[in-house]
Short mmCIF file of C-alpha atoms in Angstrom, two decimals:
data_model
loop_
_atom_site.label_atom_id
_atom_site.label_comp_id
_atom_site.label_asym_id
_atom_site.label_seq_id
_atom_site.Cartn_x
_atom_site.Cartn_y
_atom_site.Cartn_z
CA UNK A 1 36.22 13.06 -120.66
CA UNK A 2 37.77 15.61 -118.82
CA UNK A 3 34.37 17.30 -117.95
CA UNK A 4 33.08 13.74 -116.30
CA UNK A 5 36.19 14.05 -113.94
CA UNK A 6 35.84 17.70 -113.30
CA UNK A 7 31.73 16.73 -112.65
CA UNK A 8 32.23 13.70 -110.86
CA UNK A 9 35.30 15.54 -108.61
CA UNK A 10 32.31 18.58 -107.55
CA UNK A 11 29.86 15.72 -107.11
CA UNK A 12 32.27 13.95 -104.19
CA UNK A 13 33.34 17.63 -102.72
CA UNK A 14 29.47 18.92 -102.15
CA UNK A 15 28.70 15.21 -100.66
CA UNK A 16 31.26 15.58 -98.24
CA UNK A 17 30.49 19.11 -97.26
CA UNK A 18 27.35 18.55 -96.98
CA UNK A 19 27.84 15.49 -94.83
CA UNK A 20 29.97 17.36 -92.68
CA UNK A 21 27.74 20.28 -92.35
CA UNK A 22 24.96 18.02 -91.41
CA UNK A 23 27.19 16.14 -88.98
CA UNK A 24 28.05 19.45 -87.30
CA UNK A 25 24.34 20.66 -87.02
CA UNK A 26 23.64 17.53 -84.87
CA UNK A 27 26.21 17.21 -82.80
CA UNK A 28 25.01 19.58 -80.18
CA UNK A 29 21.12 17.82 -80.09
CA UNK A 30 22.78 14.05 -79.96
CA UNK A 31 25.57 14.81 -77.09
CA UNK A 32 22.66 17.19 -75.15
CA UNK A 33 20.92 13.89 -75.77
CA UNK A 34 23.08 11.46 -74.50
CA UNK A 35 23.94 13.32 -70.42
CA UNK A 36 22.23 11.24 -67.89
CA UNK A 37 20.07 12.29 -65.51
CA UNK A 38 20.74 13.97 -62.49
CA UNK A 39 23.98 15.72 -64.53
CA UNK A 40 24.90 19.45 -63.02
CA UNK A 41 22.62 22.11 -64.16
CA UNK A 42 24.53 24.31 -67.03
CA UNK A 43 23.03 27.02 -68.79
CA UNK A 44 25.01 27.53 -72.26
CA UNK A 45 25.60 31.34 -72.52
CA UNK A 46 23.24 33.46 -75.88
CA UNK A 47 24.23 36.40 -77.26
CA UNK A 48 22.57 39.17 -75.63
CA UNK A 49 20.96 37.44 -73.34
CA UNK A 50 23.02 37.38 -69.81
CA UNK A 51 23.67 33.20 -68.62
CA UNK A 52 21.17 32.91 -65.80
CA UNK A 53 23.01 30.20 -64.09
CA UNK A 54 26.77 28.36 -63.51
CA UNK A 55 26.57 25.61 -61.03
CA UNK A 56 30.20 25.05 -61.64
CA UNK A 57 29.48 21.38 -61.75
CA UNK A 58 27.24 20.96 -58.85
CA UNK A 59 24.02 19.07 -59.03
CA UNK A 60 21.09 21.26 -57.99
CA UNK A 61 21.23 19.46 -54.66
CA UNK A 62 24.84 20.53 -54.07
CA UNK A 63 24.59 24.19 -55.16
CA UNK A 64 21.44 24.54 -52.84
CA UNK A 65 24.21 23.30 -50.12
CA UNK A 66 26.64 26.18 -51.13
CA UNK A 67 23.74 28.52 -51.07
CA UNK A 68 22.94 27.39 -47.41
CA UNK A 69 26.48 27.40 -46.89
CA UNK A 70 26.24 31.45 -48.32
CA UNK A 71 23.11 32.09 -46.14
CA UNK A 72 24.05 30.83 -42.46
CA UNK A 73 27.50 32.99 -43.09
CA UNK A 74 25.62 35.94 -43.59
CA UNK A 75 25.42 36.66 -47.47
CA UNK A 76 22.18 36.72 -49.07
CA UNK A 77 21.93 34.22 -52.03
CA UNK A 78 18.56 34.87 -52.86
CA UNK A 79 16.02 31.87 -53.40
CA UNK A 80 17.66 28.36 -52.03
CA UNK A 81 16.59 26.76 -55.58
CA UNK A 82 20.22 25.28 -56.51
CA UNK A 83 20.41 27.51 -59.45
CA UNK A 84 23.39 29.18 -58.51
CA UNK A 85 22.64 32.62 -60.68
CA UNK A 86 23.49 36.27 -60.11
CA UNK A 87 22.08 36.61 -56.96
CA UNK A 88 24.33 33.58 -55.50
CA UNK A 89 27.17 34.60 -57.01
CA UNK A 90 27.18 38.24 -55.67
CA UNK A 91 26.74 36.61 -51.99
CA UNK A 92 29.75 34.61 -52.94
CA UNK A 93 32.00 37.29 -54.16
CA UNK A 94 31.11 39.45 -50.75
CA UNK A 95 31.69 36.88 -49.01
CA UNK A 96 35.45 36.33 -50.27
CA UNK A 97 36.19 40.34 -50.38
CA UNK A 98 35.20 40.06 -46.89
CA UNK A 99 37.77 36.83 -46.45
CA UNK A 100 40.25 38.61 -48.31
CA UNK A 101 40.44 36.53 -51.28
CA UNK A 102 40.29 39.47 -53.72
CA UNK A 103 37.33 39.47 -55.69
CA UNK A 104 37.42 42.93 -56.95
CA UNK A 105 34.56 44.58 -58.41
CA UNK A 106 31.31 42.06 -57.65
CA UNK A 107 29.72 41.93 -60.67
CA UNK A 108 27.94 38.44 -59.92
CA UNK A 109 29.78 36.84 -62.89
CA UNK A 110 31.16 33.48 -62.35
CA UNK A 111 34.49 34.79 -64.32
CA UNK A 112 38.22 33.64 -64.03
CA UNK A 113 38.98 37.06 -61.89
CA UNK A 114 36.05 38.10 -59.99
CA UNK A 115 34.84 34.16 -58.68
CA UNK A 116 37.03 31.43 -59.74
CA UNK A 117 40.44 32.27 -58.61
CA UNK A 118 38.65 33.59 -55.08
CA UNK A 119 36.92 30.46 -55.35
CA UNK A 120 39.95 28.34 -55.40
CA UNK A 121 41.56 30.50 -52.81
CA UNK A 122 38.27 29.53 -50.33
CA UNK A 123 38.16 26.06 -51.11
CA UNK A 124 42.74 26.02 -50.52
CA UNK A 125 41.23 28.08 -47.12
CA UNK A 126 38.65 25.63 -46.39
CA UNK A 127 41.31 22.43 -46.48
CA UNK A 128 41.59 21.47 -49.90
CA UNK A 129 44.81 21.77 -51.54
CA UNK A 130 43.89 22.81 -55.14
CA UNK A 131 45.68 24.31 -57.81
CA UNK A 132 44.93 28.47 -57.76
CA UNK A 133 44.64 29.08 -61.97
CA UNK A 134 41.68 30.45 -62.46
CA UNK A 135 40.97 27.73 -64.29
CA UNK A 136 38.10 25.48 -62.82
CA UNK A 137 39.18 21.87 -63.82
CA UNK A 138 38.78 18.67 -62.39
CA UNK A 139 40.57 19.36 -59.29
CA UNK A 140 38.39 22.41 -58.79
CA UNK A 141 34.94 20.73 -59.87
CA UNK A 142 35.53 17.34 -57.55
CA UNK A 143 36.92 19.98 -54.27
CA UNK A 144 33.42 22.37 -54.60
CA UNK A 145 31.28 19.61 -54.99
CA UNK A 146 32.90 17.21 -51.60
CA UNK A 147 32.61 20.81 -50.17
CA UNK A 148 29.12 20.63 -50.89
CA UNK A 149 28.29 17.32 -50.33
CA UNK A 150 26.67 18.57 -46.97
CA UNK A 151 24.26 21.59 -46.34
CA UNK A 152 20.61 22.53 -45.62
#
């Protein structure tokens, strides 16, 4: 009798493992799935393999506007594709050394040091009134896109 219990017990456990296993294998393809078109372009980051591309939240339309917005003050973006990659970003981070907003070393990274806090700083100096954490929330996201609502 005992044995049935002790069988039955294993029987439930592995089921619900291996539901929850299965469950957590899928839940990346169904919510990738699910965005709507016309969602910002995000490039999930792979192990030794460098992230070609943060758009921060912008639509491909929008981050070809901050790349305009990079190009006609003088920092060169590289291709006006709205895939704002390393080239982009290294534009941006001159161009906020050169504002003062203390970038540091440009490295191209979108990071919390190097872009977003300068970032923040540039939007605050461009008449938004957004938090300066270094971390790019909502308040962040909605300021750089109405920033770039405009452009080429």
């Amino acid at each position: 009798m005992r044995s049935n219990v002790l069988a039955r017990t294993l029987v439930g456990v592995s089921a619900v493992v291996g539901l929850a296993v299965g469950s957590l294998a899928t839940a990346g393809t169904s919510f990738a799935a699910s965005q709507p078109a016309g969602k910002p372009a995000v490039s999930a980051p792979t192990i030794g393999i460098p992230t070609p591309s943060n758009n921060l939240g912008l639509t491909t339309e929008r981050a070809k506007n901050w790349q305009c917005r990079l190009r006609d003050n003088g920092y060169d973006p590289g291709p006006i594709n709205g895939i704002l990659g390393r080239e982009s970003w290294i534009a941006a981070q001159h161009m906020f050394n050169d504002l003062g907003l203390r970038v540091g070393p440009v490295d191209g990274d979108p990071g919390a040091g190097t872009t977003i806090v300068p970032l923040q700083r540039y939007l605050n100096l461009v008449g938004y009134s957004i938090v300066v954490d270094g971390i790019f929330g909502a308040q962040s996201r909605i300021a750089f896109s109405d920033l770039n609502s405009t452009g080429c």
